Short mmCIF file of C-alpha atoms and ligand atoms in Angstrom, two decimals:
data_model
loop_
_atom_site.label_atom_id
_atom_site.label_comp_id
_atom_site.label_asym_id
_atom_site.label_seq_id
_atom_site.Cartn_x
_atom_site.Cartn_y
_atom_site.Cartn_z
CA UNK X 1 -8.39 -24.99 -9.41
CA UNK X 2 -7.19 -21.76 -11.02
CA UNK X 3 -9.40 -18.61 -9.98
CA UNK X 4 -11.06 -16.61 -12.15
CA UNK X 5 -9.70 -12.76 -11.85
CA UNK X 6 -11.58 -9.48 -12.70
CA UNK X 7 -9.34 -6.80 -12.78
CA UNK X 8 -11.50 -3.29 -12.62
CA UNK X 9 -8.66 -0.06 -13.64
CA UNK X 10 -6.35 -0.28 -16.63
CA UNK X 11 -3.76 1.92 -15.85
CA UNK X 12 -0.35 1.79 -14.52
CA UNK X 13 -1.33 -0.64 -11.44
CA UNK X 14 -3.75 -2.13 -13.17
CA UNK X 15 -1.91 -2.87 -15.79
CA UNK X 16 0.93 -4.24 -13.33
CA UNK X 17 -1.82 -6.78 -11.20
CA UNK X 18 -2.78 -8.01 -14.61
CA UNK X 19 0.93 -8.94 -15.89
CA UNK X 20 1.73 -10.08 -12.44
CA UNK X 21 -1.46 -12.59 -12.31
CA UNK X 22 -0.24 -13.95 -15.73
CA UNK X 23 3.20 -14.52 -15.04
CA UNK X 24 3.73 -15.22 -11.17
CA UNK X 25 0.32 -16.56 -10.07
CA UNK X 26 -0.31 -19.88 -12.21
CA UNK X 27 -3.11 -20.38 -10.24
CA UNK X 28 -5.48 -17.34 -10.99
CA UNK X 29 -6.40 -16.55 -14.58
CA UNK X 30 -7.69 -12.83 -15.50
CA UNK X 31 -10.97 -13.58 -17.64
CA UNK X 32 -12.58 -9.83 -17.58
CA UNK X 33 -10.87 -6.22 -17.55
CA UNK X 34 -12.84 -2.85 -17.35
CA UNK X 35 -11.82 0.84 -17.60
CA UNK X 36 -14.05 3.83 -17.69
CA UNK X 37 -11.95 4.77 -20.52
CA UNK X 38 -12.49 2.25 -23.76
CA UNK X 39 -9.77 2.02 -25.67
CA UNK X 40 -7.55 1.87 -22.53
CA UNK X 41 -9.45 -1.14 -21.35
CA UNK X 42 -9.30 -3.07 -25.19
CA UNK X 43 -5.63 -2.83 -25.21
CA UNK X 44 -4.80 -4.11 -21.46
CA UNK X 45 -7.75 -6.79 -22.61
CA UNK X 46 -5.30 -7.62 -25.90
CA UNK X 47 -2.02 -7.32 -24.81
CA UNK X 48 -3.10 -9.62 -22.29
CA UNK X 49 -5.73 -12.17 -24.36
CA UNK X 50 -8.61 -11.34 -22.51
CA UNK X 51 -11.66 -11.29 -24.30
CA UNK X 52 -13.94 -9.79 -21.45
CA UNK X 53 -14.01 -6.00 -21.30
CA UNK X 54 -16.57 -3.59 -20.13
CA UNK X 55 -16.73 0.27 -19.49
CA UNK X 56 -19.00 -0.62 -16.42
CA UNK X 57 -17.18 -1.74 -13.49
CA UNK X 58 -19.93 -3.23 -11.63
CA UNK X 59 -20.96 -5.62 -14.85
CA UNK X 60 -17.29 -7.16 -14.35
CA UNK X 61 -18.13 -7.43 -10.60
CA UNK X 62 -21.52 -9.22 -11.23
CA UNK X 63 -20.31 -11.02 -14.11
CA UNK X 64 -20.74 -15.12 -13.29
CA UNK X 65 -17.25 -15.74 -14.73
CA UNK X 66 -15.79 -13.85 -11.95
CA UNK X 67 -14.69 -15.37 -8.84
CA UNK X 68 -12.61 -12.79 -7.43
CA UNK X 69 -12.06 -8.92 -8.09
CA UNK X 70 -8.74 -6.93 -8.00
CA UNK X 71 -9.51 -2.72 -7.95
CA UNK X 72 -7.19 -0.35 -9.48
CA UNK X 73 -8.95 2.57 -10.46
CA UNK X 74 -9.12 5.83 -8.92
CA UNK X 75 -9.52 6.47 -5.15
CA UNK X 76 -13.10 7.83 -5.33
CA UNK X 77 -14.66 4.84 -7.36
CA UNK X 78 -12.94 2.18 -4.73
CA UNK X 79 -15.72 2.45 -1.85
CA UNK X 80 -18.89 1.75 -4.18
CA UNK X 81 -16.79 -0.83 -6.26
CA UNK X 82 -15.73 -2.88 -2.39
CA UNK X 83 -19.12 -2.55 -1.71
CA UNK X 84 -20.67 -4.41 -4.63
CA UNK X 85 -17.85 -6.79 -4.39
CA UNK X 86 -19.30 -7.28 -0.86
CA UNK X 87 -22.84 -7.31 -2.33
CA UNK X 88 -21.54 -10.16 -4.84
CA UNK X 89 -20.28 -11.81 -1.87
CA UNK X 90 -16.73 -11.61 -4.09
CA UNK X 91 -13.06 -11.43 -2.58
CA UNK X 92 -11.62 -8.29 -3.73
CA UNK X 93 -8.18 -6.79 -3.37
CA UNK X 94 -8.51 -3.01 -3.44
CA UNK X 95 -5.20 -0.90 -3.89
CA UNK X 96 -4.75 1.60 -1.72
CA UNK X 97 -6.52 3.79 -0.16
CA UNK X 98 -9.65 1.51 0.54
CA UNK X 99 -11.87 4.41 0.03
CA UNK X 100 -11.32 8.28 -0.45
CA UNK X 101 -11.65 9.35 2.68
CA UNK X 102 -11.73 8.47 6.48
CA UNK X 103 -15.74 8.41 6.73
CA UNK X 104 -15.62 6.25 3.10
CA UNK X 105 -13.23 3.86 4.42
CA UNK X 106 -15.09 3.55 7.48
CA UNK X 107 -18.58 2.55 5.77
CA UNK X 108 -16.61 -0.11 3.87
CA UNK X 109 -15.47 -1.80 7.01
CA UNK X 110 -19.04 -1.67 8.80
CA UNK X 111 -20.37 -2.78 5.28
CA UNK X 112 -17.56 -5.98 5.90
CA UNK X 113 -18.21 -6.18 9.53
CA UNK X 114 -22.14 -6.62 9.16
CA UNK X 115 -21.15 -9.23 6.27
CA UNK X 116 -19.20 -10.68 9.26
CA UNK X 117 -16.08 -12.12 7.29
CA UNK X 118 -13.51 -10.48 5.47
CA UNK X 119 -13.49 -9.73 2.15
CA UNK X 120 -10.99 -7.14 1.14
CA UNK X 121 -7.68 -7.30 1.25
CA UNK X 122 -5.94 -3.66 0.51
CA UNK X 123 -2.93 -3.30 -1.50
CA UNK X 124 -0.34 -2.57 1.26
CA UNK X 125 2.49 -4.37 -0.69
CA UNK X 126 5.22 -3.44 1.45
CA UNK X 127 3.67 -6.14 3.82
CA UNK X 128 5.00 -8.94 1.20
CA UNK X 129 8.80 -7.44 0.79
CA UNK X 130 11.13 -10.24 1.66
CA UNK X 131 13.58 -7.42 3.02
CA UNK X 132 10.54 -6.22 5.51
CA UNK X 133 9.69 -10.06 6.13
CA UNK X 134 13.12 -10.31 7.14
CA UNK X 135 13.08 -7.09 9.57
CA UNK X 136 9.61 -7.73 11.17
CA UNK X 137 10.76 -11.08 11.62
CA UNK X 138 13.89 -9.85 13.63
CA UNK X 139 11.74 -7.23 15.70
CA UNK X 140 8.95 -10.43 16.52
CA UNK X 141 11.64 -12.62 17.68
CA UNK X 142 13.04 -9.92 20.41
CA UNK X 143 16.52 -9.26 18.43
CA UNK X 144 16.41 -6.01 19.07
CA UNK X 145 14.81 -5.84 22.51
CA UNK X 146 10.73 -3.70 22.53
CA UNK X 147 10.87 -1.32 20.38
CA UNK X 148 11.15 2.34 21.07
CA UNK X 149 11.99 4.53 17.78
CA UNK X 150 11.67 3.79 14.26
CA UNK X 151 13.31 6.56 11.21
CA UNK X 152 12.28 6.02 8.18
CA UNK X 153 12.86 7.78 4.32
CA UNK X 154 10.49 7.49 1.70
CA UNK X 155 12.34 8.95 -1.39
CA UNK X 156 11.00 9.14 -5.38
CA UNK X 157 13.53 10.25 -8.10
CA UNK X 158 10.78 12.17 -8.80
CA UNK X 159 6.87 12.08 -9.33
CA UNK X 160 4.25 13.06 -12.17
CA UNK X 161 3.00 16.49 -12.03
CA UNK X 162 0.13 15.91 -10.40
CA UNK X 163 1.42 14.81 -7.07
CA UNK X 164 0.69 17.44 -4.80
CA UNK X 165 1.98 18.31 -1.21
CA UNK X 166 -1.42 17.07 0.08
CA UNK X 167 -0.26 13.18 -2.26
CA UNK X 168 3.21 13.33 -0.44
CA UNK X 169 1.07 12.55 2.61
CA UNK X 170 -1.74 10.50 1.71
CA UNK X 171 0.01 8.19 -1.22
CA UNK X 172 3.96 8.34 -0.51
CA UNK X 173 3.53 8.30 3.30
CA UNK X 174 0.34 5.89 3.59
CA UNK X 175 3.01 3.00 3.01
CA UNK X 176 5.14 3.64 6.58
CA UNK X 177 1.82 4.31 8.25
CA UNK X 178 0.85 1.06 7.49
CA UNK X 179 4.46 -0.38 7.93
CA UNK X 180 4.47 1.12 11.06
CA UNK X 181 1.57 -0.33 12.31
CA UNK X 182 1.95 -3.32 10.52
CA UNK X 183 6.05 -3.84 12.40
CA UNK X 184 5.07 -2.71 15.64
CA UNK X 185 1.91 -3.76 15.93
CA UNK X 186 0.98 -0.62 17.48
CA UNK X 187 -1.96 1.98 16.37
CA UNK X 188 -0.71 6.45 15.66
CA UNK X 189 -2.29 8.31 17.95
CA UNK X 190 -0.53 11.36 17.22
CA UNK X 191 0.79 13.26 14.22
CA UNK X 192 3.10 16.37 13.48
CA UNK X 193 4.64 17.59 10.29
CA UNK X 194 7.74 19.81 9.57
CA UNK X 195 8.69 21.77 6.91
CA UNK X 196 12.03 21.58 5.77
CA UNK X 197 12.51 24.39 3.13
CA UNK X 198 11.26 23.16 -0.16
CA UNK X 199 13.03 21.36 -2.73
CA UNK X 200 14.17 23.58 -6.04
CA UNK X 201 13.55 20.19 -7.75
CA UNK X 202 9.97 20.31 -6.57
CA UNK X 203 7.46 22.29 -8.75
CA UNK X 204 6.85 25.95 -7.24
CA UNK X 205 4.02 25.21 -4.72
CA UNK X 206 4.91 22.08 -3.48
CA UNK X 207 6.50 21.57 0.39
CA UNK X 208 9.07 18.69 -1.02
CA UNK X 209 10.42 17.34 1.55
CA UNK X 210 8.59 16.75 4.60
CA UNK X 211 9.16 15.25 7.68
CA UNK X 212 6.17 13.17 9.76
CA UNK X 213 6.34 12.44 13.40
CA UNK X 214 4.38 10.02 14.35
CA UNK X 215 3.68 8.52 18.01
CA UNK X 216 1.95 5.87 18.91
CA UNK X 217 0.18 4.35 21.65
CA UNK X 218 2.89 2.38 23.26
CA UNK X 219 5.22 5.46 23.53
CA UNK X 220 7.42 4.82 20.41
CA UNK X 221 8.35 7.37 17.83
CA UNK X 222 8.23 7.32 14.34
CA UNK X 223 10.12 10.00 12.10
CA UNK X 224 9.75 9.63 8.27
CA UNK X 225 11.43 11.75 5.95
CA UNK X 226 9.44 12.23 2.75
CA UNK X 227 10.87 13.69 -0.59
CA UNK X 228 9.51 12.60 -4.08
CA UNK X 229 11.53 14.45 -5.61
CA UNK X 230 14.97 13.34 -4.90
CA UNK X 231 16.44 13.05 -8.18
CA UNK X 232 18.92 10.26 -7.11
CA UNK X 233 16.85 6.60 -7.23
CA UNK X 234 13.65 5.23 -5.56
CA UNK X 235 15.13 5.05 -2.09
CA UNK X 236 13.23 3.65 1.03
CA UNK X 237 14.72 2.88 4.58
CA UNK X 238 13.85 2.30 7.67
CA UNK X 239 15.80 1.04 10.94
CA UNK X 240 14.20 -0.08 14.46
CA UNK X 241 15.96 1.08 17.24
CA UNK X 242 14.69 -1.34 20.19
CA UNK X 243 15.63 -1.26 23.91
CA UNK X 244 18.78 -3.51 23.65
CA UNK X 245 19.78 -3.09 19.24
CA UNK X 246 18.03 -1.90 16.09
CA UNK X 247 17.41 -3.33 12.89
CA UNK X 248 17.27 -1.91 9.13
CA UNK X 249 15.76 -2.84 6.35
CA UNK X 250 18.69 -4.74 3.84
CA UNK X 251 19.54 -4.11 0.49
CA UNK X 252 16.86 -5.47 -1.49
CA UNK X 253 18.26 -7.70 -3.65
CA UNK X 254 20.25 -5.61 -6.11
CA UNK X 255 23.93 -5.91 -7.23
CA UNK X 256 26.99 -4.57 -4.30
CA UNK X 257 29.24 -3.34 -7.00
CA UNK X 258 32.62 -2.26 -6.80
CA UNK X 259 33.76 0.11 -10.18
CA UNK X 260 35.55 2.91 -11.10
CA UNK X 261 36.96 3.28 -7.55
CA UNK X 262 33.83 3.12 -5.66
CA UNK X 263 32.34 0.43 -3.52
CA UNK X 264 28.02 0.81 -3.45
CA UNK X 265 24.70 -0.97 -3.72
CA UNK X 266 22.96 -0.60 -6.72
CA UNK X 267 19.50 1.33 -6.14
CA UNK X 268 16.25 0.85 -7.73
CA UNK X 269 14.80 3.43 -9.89
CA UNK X 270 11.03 3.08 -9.33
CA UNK X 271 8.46 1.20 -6.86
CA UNK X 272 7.76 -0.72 -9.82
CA UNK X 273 10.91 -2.04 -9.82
CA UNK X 274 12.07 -2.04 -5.90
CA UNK X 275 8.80 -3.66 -4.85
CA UNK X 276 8.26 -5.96 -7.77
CA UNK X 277 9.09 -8.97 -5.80
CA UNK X 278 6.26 -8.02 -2.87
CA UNK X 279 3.64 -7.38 -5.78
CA UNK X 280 4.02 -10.77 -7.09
CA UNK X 281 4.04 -12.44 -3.61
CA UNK X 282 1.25 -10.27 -2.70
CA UNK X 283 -1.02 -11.75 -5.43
CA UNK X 284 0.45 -15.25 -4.33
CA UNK X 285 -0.87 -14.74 -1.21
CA UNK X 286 -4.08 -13.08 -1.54
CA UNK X 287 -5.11 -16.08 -4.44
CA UNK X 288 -3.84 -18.95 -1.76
CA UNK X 289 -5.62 -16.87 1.03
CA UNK X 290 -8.94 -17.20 -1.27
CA UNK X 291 -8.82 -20.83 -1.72
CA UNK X 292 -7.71 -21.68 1.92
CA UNK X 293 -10.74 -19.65 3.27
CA UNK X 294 -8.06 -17.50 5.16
CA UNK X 295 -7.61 -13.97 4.29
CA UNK X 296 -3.62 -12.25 4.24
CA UNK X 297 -2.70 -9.28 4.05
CA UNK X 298 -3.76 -5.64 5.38
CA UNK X 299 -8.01 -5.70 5.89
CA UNK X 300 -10.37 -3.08 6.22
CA UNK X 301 -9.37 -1.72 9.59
CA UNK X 302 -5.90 -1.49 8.39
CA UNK X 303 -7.11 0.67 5.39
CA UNK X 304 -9.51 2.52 7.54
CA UNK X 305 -6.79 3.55 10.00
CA UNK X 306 -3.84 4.21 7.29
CA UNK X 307 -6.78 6.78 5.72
CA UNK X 308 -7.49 8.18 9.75
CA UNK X 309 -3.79 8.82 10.07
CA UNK X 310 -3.52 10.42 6.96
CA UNK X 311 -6.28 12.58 6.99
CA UNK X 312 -4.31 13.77 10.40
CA UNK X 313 -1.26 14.55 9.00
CA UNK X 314 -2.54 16.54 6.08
CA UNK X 315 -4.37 18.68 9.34
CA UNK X 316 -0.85 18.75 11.01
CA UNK X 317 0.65 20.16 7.81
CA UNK X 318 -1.73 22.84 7.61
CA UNK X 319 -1.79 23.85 11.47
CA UNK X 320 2.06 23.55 11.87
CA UNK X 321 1.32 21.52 15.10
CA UNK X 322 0.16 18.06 16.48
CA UNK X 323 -2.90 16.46 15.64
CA UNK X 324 -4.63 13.85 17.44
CA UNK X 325 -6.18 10.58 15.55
CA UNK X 326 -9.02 9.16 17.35
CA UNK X 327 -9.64 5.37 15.72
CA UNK X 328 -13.38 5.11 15.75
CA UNK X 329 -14.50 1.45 18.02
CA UNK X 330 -12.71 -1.82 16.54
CA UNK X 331 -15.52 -4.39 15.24
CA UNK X 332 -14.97 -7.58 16.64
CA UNK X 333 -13.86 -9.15 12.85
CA UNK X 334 -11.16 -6.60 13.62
CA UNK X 335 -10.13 -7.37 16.86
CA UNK X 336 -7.06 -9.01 16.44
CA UNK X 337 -4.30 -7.92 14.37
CA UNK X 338 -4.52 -8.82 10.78
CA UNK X 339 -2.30 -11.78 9.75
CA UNK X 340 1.44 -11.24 9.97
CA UNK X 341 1.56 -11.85 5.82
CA UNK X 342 5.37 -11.55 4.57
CA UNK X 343 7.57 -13.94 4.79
CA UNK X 344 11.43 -14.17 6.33
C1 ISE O 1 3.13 5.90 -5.14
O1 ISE O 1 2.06 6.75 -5.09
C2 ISE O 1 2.75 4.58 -4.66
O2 ISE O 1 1.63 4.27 -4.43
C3 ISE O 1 3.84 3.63 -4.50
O3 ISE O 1 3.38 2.46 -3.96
C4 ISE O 1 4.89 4.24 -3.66
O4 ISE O 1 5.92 3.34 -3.45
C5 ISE O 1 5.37 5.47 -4.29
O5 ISE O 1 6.46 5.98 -3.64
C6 ISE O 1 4.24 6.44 -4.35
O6 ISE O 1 4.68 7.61 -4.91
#
């Protein structure tokens, strides 16, 4: 049975989710595409041989040819486009953030809770990464004892102009809130944010870098340096340090080359590129997910709670000191952590 995939955003990740479902996921089969923007939608529809295109999101979403929805337009249309996925009674996997803000994400997951199964799946690829398979893994199976501190870098060559100090936060550093949370299985209940002095890389205005505590609510402390404008590569660590050893995340996958006198791993240049592996295994698993009846992946309280944390560190940046995150009441869909997806 091959499902039948709308994809709803035409741009650079939608673009991506449609190549991906052609060539990794032989059994899903995009039939309709639709961008606000026309002529960006006909030639995604064309390069890919889709003969289905709309300007109108929710025709693609209530069109009978389409079994399943994946979102990739921008942040503010994702809560009412979730929501008539949810209306359709449609899986849908929204990229991040699930909605624009805390209060939007939080409607979408009552919205799914009153539906009373889940629906959405949201586009935390990191969750799919063999090397973070391989780390959480490590950390589940006690190698490195309960764990108690966790430092992690989230580093762009650079980014397009638009990304702002307030985007370091909520779409760089989003993806080790939810690695966080997803690794340790614990929830942020407290946020700070330094700030080192500015990057001359970074355009005039913009704190580049920054560093994030977090802490959670077993104790442990999280410290993430973010700088998207590092020049260098697309560079992303992040080592456990547990009561009795600590893990790191491995090279992923590229070349250890020795030249020109110098020993080194080769380093990606782009997500696109480092995480291309975890997109591909991330549309694997939300299509098998669909046709076993058993959702992978981040859900809606993980999408919620990335957007809570967020939303607390952009108010830590501003005040200079700690802000609390208060997790509104966990609906009983929620109640156990989501499924461990990634593999080892
Ligand atoms: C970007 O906004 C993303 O969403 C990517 O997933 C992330 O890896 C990248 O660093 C961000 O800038």
């Amino acid at each position: 049975m091959t499902l039948q995939v709308g994809v709803i955003g035409a741009g650079l990740m939608g673009t991506t989710h449609v190549r991906v479902l052609g060539s990794a996921v032989p059994t899903a089969e995009v039939v309709a595409i639709s961008d606000a923007v026309p002529e960006r939608g006909e030639q995604l529809a064309r390069q890919a041989g889709v003969d289905r295109v709309t300007t109108d999101a929710l025709e693609l979403i209530h069109d009978p040819a389409v079994e399943a929805v994946v979102i990739a337009s921008t942040a503010d249309t994702h809560e009412p486009f979730v929501l008539a996925c949810f209306e359709a009674g449609k899986p849908v996997l929204c990229e991040k953030p699930l909605a624009a803000t805390p209060e939007a994400a939080r409607r979408v997951l009552e919205a799914e809770a009153a539906l009373g199964r889940r629906l959405v799946q949201v586009g935390f690829m990191r969750r799919f990464d063999p090397a973070y398979g391989q780390l959480k893994a490590r950390i589940d199976a006690g190698a490195i004892g309960a764990p108690l501190v966790m430092h992690c870098a989230h580093r762009n060559p650079s980014v397009p102009p638009a990304f702002d100090t307030h985007m370091i936060l909520t779409d760089a550093v989003v993806h080790e809130v939810d690695t966080l949370r997803w690794l340790l299985g614990q929830e942020v209940v407290r946020v700070t944010v330094l700030a080192p002095r500015a990057s001359s890389k970074a355009p005039a205005g913009v704190q580049d870098p920054v560093m994030v505590i977090f802490e959670t609510d077993a104790g442990a402390v999280v410290d993430v340096e973010a700088f998207v404008n590092a020049q260098y590569a697309y560079d992303i660590r992040c080592e456990v340090v547990g009561e009795t050893g600590t893990a790191a995340l491995g090279a992923p996958g590229f070349v250890d080359l020795r030249s020109e006198g110098t020993h080194g791993t080769e380093l990606a240049m782009g997500f696109q590129q480092r995480f291309g592996e975890a997109y591909a295994r991330e549309l694997q698993s939300w299509v098998a997910g669909i046709a076993d009846g058993v959702p992978t992946g981040a859900g809606a309280w993980d999408g919620y709670a990335a957007s809570a944390v967020c939303e607390a560190a952009v108010a830590a940046l501003a005040s200079g000191g700690p802000t609390d995150v208060a997790l509104e009441h966990r609906p009983g869909l929620y109640a156990t952590a989501g499924p461990l997806a990634g593999g080892s």
